PDB file of C-alpha atoms in Angstrom:
ATOM      1  CA  GLY A   1      -8.890  -3.219 -12.133  1.00  0.00           C
ATOM      2  CA  ALA A   2      -7.375   0.146 -12.836  1.00  0.00           C
ATOM      3  CA  VAL A   3      -3.774   0.185 -13.956  1.00  0.00           C
ATOM      4  CA  VAL A   4      -1.197   2.461 -12.424  1.00  0.00           C
ATOM      5  CA  SER A   5       2.274   2.838 -13.851  1.00  0.00           C
ATOM      6  CA  GLN A   6       5.371   4.471 -12.412  1.00  0.00           C
ATOM      7  CA  HIS A   7       8.485   5.717 -14.082  1.00  0.00           C
ATOM      8  CA  PRO A   8      11.274   5.095 -13.573  1.00  0.00           C
ATOM      9  CA  SER A   9      11.123   1.715 -11.874  1.00  0.00           C
ATOM     10  CA  TRP A  10      14.486   2.347 -10.301  1.00  0.00           C
ATOM     11  CA  VAL A  11      16.903   5.254 -10.179  1.00  0.00           C
ATOM     12  CA  ILE A  12      20.298   5.947  -8.709  1.00  0.00           C
ATOM     13  CA  CYS A  13      21.299   9.537  -8.118  1.00  0.00           C
ATOM     14  CA  LYS A  14      24.024  11.448  -6.366  1.00  0.00           C
ATOM     15  CA  SER A  15      23.489  13.244  -3.118  1.00  0.00           C
ATOM     16  CA  GLY A  16      22.294  16.799  -3.637  1.00  0.00           C
ATOM     17  CA  THR A  17      20.572  16.185  -6.946  1.00  0.00           C
ATOM     18  CA  SER A  18      16.819  16.075  -7.616  1.00  0.00           C
ATOM     19  CA  VAL A  19      14.828  13.150  -8.916  1.00  0.00           C
ATOM     20  CA  LYS A  20      11.369  13.144 -10.450  1.00  0.00           C
ATOM     21  CA  ILE A  21       9.077  10.130 -10.241  1.00  0.00           C
ATOM     22  CA  GLU A  22       5.996   9.880 -12.417  1.00  0.00           C
ATOM     23  CA  CYS A  23       2.787   8.118 -11.529  1.00  0.00           C
ATOM     24  CA  ARG A  24       0.227   7.551 -14.259  1.00  0.00           C
ATOM     25  CA  SER A  25      -3.309   6.294 -13.925  1.00  0.00           C
ATOM     26  CA  LEU A  26      -3.686   4.580 -17.271  1.00  0.00           C
ATOM     27  CA  ASP A  27      -7.391   3.810 -17.433  1.00  0.00           C
ATOM     28  CA  PHE A  28      -8.871   5.728 -14.520  1.00  0.00           C
ATOM     29  CA  GLN A  29      -9.297   9.440 -14.048  1.00  0.00           C
ATOM     30  CA  ALA A  30      -7.849   9.974 -10.621  1.00  0.00           C
ATOM     31  CA  THR A  31      -8.798  13.218  -8.929  1.00  0.00           C
ATOM     32  CA  THR A  32      -6.841  11.980  -5.958  1.00  0.00           C
ATOM     33  CA  MET A  33      -3.576  10.083  -5.898  1.00  0.00           C
ATOM     34  CA  PHE A  34      -1.471   9.031  -2.974  1.00  0.00           C
ATOM     35  CA  TRP A  35       2.267   8.811  -2.486  1.00  0.00           C
ATOM     36  CA  TYR A  36       3.787   6.287  -0.115  1.00  0.00           C
ATOM     37  CA  ARG A  37       7.281   5.480   1.015  1.00  0.00           C
ATOM     38  CA  GLN A  38       8.382   2.052   2.106  1.00  0.00           C
ATOM     39  CA  PHE A  39      11.643   1.256   3.862  1.00  0.00           C
ATOM     40  CA  PRO A  40      13.040  -2.295   3.876  1.00  0.00           C
ATOM     41  CA  LYS A  41      10.948  -4.742   5.868  1.00  0.00           C
ATOM     42  CA  GLN A  42       8.490  -2.042   6.810  1.00  0.00           C
ATOM     43  CA  SER A  43       5.000  -1.302   5.616  1.00  0.00           C
ATOM     44  CA  LEU A  44       3.882   1.563   3.443  1.00  0.00           C
ATOM     45  CA  MET A  45       3.842   5.011   4.982  1.00  0.00           C
ATOM     46  CA  LEU A  46       1.613   7.664   3.467  1.00  0.00           C
ATOM     47  CA  MET A  47       3.599  10.745   2.527  1.00  0.00           C
ATOM     48  CA  ALA A  48       1.011  12.934   0.884  1.00  0.00           C
ATOM     49  CA  THR A  49      -2.310  13.127  -0.878  1.00  0.00           C
ATOM     50  CA  SER A  50      -2.098  14.563  -4.358  1.00  0.00           C
ATOM     51  CA  ASN A  51      -5.148  16.470  -5.530  1.00  0.00           C
ATOM     52  CA  GLU A  52      -5.698  17.282  -9.181  1.00  0.00           C
ATOM     53  CA  GLY A  53      -5.508  20.998  -9.770  1.00  0.00           C
ATOM     54  CA  SER A  54      -4.699  21.937  -6.200  1.00  0.00           C
ATOM     55  CA  LYS A  55      -1.964  21.672  -3.636  1.00  0.00           C
ATOM     56  CA  ALA A  56      -1.002  18.371  -2.153  1.00  0.00           C
ATOM     57  CA  THR A  57      -1.750  17.548   1.449  1.00  0.00           C
ATOM     58  CA  TYR A  58       1.298  16.309   3.316  1.00  0.00           C
ATOM     59  CA  GLU A  59       1.390  14.004   6.300  1.00  0.00           C
ATOM     60  CA  GLN A  60       2.951  15.180   9.501  1.00  0.00           C
ATOM     61  CA  GLY A  61       6.711  15.006   9.370  1.00  0.00           C
ATOM     62  CA  VAL A  62       6.953  15.057   5.572  1.00  0.00           C
ATOM     63  CA  GLU A  63       8.717  18.148   4.241  1.00  0.00           C
ATOM     64  CA  LYS A  64       6.646  19.679   1.465  1.00  0.00           C
ATOM     65  CA  ASP A  65       9.583  21.685   0.150  1.00  0.00           C
ATOM     66  CA  LYS A  66      11.665  18.560  -0.169  1.00  0.00           C
ATOM     67  CA  PHE A  67       9.053  16.308  -1.707  1.00  0.00           C
ATOM     68  CA  LEU A  68       7.367  18.354  -4.395  1.00  0.00           C
ATOM     69  CA  ILE A  69       4.130  16.957  -5.732  1.00  0.00           C
ATOM     70  CA  ASN A  70       2.393  18.071  -8.883  1.00  0.00           C
ATOM     71  CA  HIS A  71      -0.943  16.692 -10.044  1.00  0.00           C
ATOM     72  CA  ALA A  72      -1.598  18.665 -13.190  1.00  0.00           C
ATOM     73  CA  SER A  73      -3.977  16.232 -14.857  1.00  0.00           C
ATOM     74  CA  LEU A  74      -6.363  13.450 -13.961  1.00  0.00           C
ATOM     75  CA  THR A  75      -3.894  10.835 -15.115  1.00  0.00           C
ATOM     76  CA  LEU A  76      -0.518  12.095 -13.945  1.00  0.00           C
ATOM     77  CA  SER A  77       1.020  12.956 -10.609  1.00  0.00           C
ATOM     78  CA  THR A  78       4.721  13.566 -10.096  1.00  0.00           C
ATOM     79  CA  LEU A  79       6.873  13.422  -6.992  1.00  0.00           C
ATOM     80  CA  THR A  80      10.172  15.281  -7.065  1.00  0.00           C
ATOM     81  CA  VAL A  81      12.700  14.520  -4.379  1.00  0.00           C
ATOM     82  CA  THR A  82      14.810  17.662  -4.153  1.00  0.00           C
ATOM     83  CA  SER A  83      18.359  17.782  -2.852  1.00  0.00           C
ATOM     84  CA  ALA A  84      18.292  14.077  -2.266  1.00  0.00           C
ATOM     85  CA  HIS A  85      20.248  12.542   0.594  1.00  0.00           C
ATOM     86  CA  PRO A  86      21.148   8.909   1.243  1.00  0.00           C
ATOM     87  CA  GLU A  87      18.416   8.704   3.888  1.00  0.00           C
ATOM     88  CA  ASP A  88      15.888   9.398   1.126  1.00  0.00           C
ATOM     89  CA  SER A  89      16.776   6.059  -0.402  1.00  0.00           C
ATOM     90  CA  SER A  90      13.563   4.099  -0.317  1.00  0.00           C
ATOM     91  CA  PHE A  91      10.814   2.450  -2.332  1.00  0.00           C
ATOM     92  CA  TYR A  92       8.262   5.025  -3.452  1.00  0.00           C
ATOM     93  CA  ILE A  93       4.785   3.823  -4.385  1.00  0.00           C
ATOM     94  CA  CYS A  94       1.803   5.749  -5.682  1.00  0.00           C
ATOM     95  CA  SER A  95      -1.842   4.780  -5.830  1.00  0.00           C
ATOM     96  CA  ASN A  96      -4.952   6.206  -7.398  1.00  0.00           C
ATOM     97  CA  GLY A  97      -8.411   6.536  -6.008  1.00  0.00           C
ATOM     98  CA  ALA A  98     -11.215   8.965  -6.698  1.00  0.00           C
ATOM     99  CA  LEU A  99     -12.628   8.553  -3.228  1.00  0.00           C
ATOM    100  CA  SER A 100     -11.870   6.207  -0.435  1.00  0.00           C
ATOM    101  CA  GLY A 101     -13.223   4.675   2.682  1.00  0.00           C
ATOM    102  CA  ARG A 102     -16.237   3.454   0.769  1.00  0.00           C
ATOM    103  CA  VAL A 103     -16.970   0.002  -0.516  1.00  0.00           C
ATOM    104  CA  GLY A 104     -15.881  -0.339  -4.077  1.00  0.00           C
ATOM    105  CA  ASP A 105     -13.497   2.572  -3.867  1.00  0.00           C
ATOM    106  CA  GLU A 106     -10.459   0.542  -4.539  1.00  0.00           C
ATOM    107  CA  GLN A 107      -6.985   1.971  -4.444  1.00  0.00           C
ATOM    108  CA  TYR A 108      -4.735   0.602  -7.129  1.00  0.00           C
ATOM    109  CA  PHE A 109      -1.044   0.758  -6.457  1.00  0.00           C
ATOM    110  CA  GLY A 110       1.731   1.362  -8.888  1.00  0.00           C
ATOM    111  CA  PRO A 111       4.681  -1.020  -9.196  1.00  0.00           C
ATOM    112  CA  GLY A 112       6.904   1.300  -7.199  1.00  0.00           C
ATOM    113  CA  THR A 113      10.139   3.190  -7.815  1.00  0.00           C
ATOM    114  CA  ARG A 114      13.344   2.181  -6.080  1.00  0.00           C
ATOM    115  CA  LEU A 115      15.428   5.272  -5.303  1.00  0.00           C
ATOM    116  CA  THR A 116      19.028   4.922  -4.247  1.00  0.00           C
ATOM    117  CA  VAL A 117      20.951   8.045  -3.318  1.00  0.00           C
ATOM    118  CA  THR A 118      24.704   7.670  -3.235  1.00  0.00           C
TER     119      THR A 118
ATOM    120  CA  LYS B   1      -4.945   5.225  18.534  1.00  0.00           C
ATOM    121  CA  ASN B   2      -5.789   3.743  15.159  1.00  0.00           C
ATOM    122  CA  GLN B   3      -3.596   0.716  14.664  1.00  0.00           C
ATOM    123  CA  VAL B   4      -3.420  -2.459  12.640  1.00  0.00           C
ATOM    124  CA  GLU B   5      -1.345  -5.338  13.967  1.00  0.00           C
ATOM    125  CA  GLN B   6      -0.512  -8.516  12.103  1.00  0.00           C
ATOM    126  CA  SER B   7       0.818 -11.871  13.151  1.00  0.00           C
ATOM    127  CA  PRO B   8       2.949 -13.721  12.645  1.00  0.00           C
ATOM    128  CA  GLN B   9       5.640 -11.374  11.396  1.00  0.00           C
ATOM    129  CA  SER B  10       6.983 -14.107   9.151  1.00  0.00           C
ATOM    130  CA  LEU B  11       6.023 -17.624   8.232  1.00  0.00           C
ATOM    131  CA  ILE B  12       7.611 -20.508   6.345  1.00  0.00           C
ATOM    132  CA  ILE B  13       5.489 -23.346   5.026  1.00  0.00           C
ATOM    133  CA  LEU B  14       5.887 -26.204   2.585  1.00  0.00           C
ATOM    134  CA  GLU B  15       4.303 -26.069  -0.818  1.00  0.00           C
ATOM    135  CA  GLY B  16       0.797 -27.501  -0.794  1.00  0.00           C
ATOM    136  CA  LYS B  17       0.143 -26.713   2.853  1.00  0.00           C
ATOM    137  CA  ASN B  18      -2.462 -24.278   4.164  1.00  0.00           C
ATOM    138  CA  CYS B  19      -1.787 -21.288   6.387  1.00  0.00           C
ATOM    139  CA  THR B  20      -3.675 -18.554   8.192  1.00  0.00           C
ATOM    140  CA  LEU B  21      -2.513 -15.000   8.767  1.00  0.00           C
ATOM    141  CA  GLN B  22      -4.000 -12.831  11.497  1.00  0.00           C
ATOM    142  CA  CYS B  23      -4.898  -9.153  11.693  1.00  0.00           C
ATOM    143  CA  ASN B  24      -6.179  -7.201  14.696  1.00  0.00           C
ATOM    144  CA  TYR B  25      -7.201  -3.594  14.426  1.00  0.00           C
ATOM    145  CA  THR B  26      -8.288  -0.751  16.652  1.00  0.00           C
ATOM    146  CA  VAL B  27      -9.366   1.598  13.888  1.00  0.00           C
ATOM    147  CA  SER B  28     -12.514   3.574  14.530  1.00  0.00           C
ATOM    148  CA  PRO B  29     -14.824   4.377  12.931  1.00  0.00           C
ATOM    149  CA  PHE B  30     -14.372   1.372  10.708  1.00  0.00           C
ATOM    150  CA  SER B  31     -15.241   1.387   7.023  1.00  0.00           C
ATOM    151  CA  ASN B  32     -13.629  -1.611   5.420  1.00  0.00           C
ATOM    152  CA  LEU B  33     -10.720  -3.997   5.704  1.00  0.00           C
ATOM    153  CA  ARG B  34      -8.494  -5.017   2.845  1.00  0.00           C
ATOM    154  CA  TRP B  35      -5.875  -7.667   2.331  1.00  0.00           C
ATOM    155  CA  TYR B  36      -3.092  -6.981  -0.132  1.00  0.00           C
ATOM    156  CA  LYS B  37      -0.326  -9.177  -1.503  1.00  0.00           C
ATOM    157  CA  GLN B  38       2.994  -7.484  -2.140  1.00  0.00           C
ATOM    158  CA  ASP B  39       5.706  -9.263  -4.044  1.00  0.00           C
ATOM    159  CA  THR B  40       9.268  -8.162  -3.372  1.00  0.00           C
ATOM    160  CA  GLY B  41      10.033  -4.938  -5.190  1.00  0.00           C
ATOM    161  CA  ARG B  42       6.469  -4.499  -6.409  1.00  0.00           C
ATOM    162  CA  GLY B  43       3.415  -2.519  -5.384  1.00  0.00           C
ATOM    163  CA  PRO B  44       0.611  -4.130  -3.371  1.00  0.00           C
ATOM    164  CA  VAL B  45      -2.150  -5.968  -5.201  1.00  0.00           C
ATOM    165  CA  SER B  46      -5.629  -6.234  -3.714  1.00  0.00           C
ATOM    166  CA  LEU B  47      -6.903  -9.655  -2.670  1.00  0.00           C
ATOM    167  CA  THR B  48     -10.137  -8.845  -0.826  1.00  0.00           C
ATOM    168  CA  ILE B  49     -12.151  -5.951   0.556  1.00  0.00           C
ATOM    169  CA  MET B  50     -14.727  -6.456   3.300  1.00  0.00           C
ATOM    170  CA  THR B  51     -17.136  -4.137   5.061  1.00  0.00           C
ATOM    171  CA  PHE B  52     -18.351  -4.630   8.625  1.00  0.00           C
ATOM    172  CA  SER B  53     -21.360  -6.618   7.404  1.00  0.00           C
ATOM    173  CA  GLU B  54     -19.288  -9.195   5.550  1.00  0.00           C
ATOM    174  CA  ASN B  55     -17.944 -12.183   7.455  1.00  0.00           C
ATOM    175  CA  THR B  56     -16.023 -13.895   4.703  1.00  0.00           C
ATOM    176  CA  LYS B  57     -14.842 -13.280   1.181  1.00  0.00           C
ATOM    177  CA  SER B  58     -12.905 -15.508  -1.153  1.00  0.00           C
ATOM    178  CA  ASN B  59     -10.595 -14.879  -4.064  1.00  0.00           C
ATOM    179  CA  GLY B  60      -9.425 -18.162  -5.495  1.00  0.00           C
ATOM    180  CA  ARG B  61      -7.267 -19.905  -2.906  1.00  0.00           C
ATOM    181  CA  TYR B  62      -7.443 -16.880  -0.631  1.00  0.00           C
ATOM    182  CA  THR B  63     -10.261 -16.599   1.929  1.00  0.00           C
ATOM    183  CA  ALA B  64     -10.552 -13.653   4.259  1.00  0.00           C
ATOM    184  CA  THR B  65     -12.723 -13.539   7.347  1.00  0.00           C
ATOM    185  CA  LEU B  66     -13.814 -10.589   9.413  1.00  0.00           C
ATOM    186  CA  ASP B  67     -15.215 -10.340  12.918  1.00  0.00           C
ATOM    187  CA  ALA B  68     -16.182  -6.718  13.366  1.00  0.00           C
ATOM    188  CA  ASP B  69     -17.164  -7.302  16.985  1.00  0.00           C
ATOM    189  CA  THR B  70     -13.733  -8.492  18.056  1.00  0.00           C
ATOM    190  CA  LYS B  71     -11.998  -6.406  15.373  1.00  0.00           C
ATOM    191  CA  GLN B  72     -10.140  -9.358  13.987  1.00  0.00           C
ATOM    192  CA  SER B  73      -9.550 -10.621  10.481  1.00  0.00           C
ATOM    193  CA  SER B  74      -7.742 -13.571   9.024  1.00  0.00           C
ATOM    194  CA  LEU B  75      -6.464 -14.540   5.614  1.00  0.00           C
ATOM    195  CA  HIS B  76      -6.436 -18.243   4.857  1.00  0.00           C
ATOM    196  CA  ILE B  77      -4.352 -19.555   1.995  1.00  0.00           C
ATOM    197  CA  THR B  78      -5.222 -22.992   0.727  1.00  0.00           C
ATOM    198  CA  ALA B  79      -2.888 -25.384  -1.057  1.00  0.00           C
ATOM    199  CA  SER B  80      -0.022 -22.934  -1.085  1.00  0.00           C
ATOM    200  CA  GLN B  81       2.138 -22.462  -4.149  1.00  0.00           C
ATOM    201  CA  LEU B  82       5.665 -21.168  -4.519  1.00  0.00           C
ATOM    202  CA  SER B  83       4.220 -18.012  -6.089  1.00  0.00           C
ATOM    203  CA  ASP B  84       2.402 -17.263  -2.843  1.00  0.00           C
ATOM    204  CA  SER B  85       5.734 -16.237  -1.345  1.00  0.00           C
ATOM    205  CA  ALA B  86       5.211 -12.546  -0.640  1.00  0.00           C
ATOM    206  CA  SER B  87       4.285 -10.048   2.031  1.00  0.00           C
ATOM    207  CA  TYR B  88       0.600  -9.949   2.975  1.00  0.00           C
ATOM    208  CA  ILE B  89      -0.647  -6.638   4.278  1.00  0.00           C
ATOM    209  CA  CYS B  90      -3.827  -5.980   6.213  1.00  0.00           C
ATOM    210  CA  VAL B  91      -5.173  -2.493   5.597  1.00  0.00           C
ATOM    211  CA  VAL B  92      -8.084  -0.772   7.299  1.00  0.00           C
ATOM    212  CA  SER B  93      -9.990   2.223   6.033  1.00  0.00           C
ATOM    213  CA  ARG B  94     -11.741   4.605   8.362  1.00  0.00           C
ATOM    214  CA  SER B  95     -15.191   5.944   7.666  1.00  0.00           C
ATOM    215  CA  SER B  96     -14.178   9.085   5.913  1.00  0.00           C
ATOM    216  CA  ASN B  97     -13.591  10.398   2.447  1.00  0.00           C
ATOM    217  CA  THR B  98      -9.973  11.304   2.895  1.00  0.00           C
ATOM    218  CA  GLY B  99      -8.702   8.193   1.216  1.00  0.00           C
ATOM    219  CA  LYS B 100      -6.217   7.442   3.950  1.00  0.00           C
ATOM    220  CA  LEU B 101      -5.543   3.829   4.695  1.00  0.00           C
ATOM    221  CA  ILE B 102      -4.017   2.401   7.862  1.00  0.00           C
ATOM    222  CA  PHE B 103      -1.495  -0.316   7.077  1.00  0.00           C
ATOM    223  CA  GLY B 104      -0.377  -3.272   9.121  1.00  0.00           C
ATOM    224  CA  GLN B 105       3.283  -4.203   9.167  1.00  0.00           C
ATOM    225  CA  GLY B 106       2.645  -7.221   6.993  1.00  0.00           C
ATOM    226  CA  THR B 107       3.354 -10.926   7.278  1.00  0.00           C
ATOM    227  CA  THR B 108       6.160 -12.273   5.149  1.00  0.00           C
ATOM    228  CA  LEU B 109       5.268 -15.696   3.812  1.00  0.00           C
ATOM    229  CA  GLN B 110       7.812 -18.020   2.310  1.00  0.00           C
ATOM    230  CA  VAL B 111       6.615 -21.168   0.581  1.00  0.00           C
ATOM    231  CA  LYS B 112       9.296 -23.806   0.162  1.00  0.00           C
ATOM    232  CA  PRO B 113       9.221 -26.726  -2.239  1.00  0.00           C
TER     233      PRO B 113
END
């Protein structure tokens, strides 16, 4: 299956600073990538859909100015958490997928990035 | 409302035993149902994907079933191993091309020696 990597795997930052998380699709050209957030003992929650060469589509309740997404190439999407606060501490996971909802359109998830804001 | 509900929330079994996890969904229109395994601190890894026409699909010691009429699915794990300890997530995809998946809350399985 397709391989998705994330960097960094974990990061600790101070409140008020910004953190950038990279998601790379290593062997699959992903026109669409997805960003999820997962709080302890909860399931994944979709934050936004990242579209190569265009603006991301954010889910209701997710602040686009706080979570900046850039998908400049078919293999890289970045999520920047701006002015981070302790409540932003979470596990951030990305996935790739050219299309979805169809048989064979698998979504491959990255290993996740643990963000801790102090 | 499109929802995916899993049971039990958590489960503890002894190594070598079998177990079955349940998933009920109300997603419509339905496209496919997926089971993922998520180890602690890692991203989910796909186990099976089934469309409405598939009743069962196996992946090694993992066997998933689907009843599209009752909107129920199960994941059966045979001869459990310590490495099976993880969270198992049922995910349903709607018939669309948006790529959005609807996640269940997961079942946390702990296999003890």
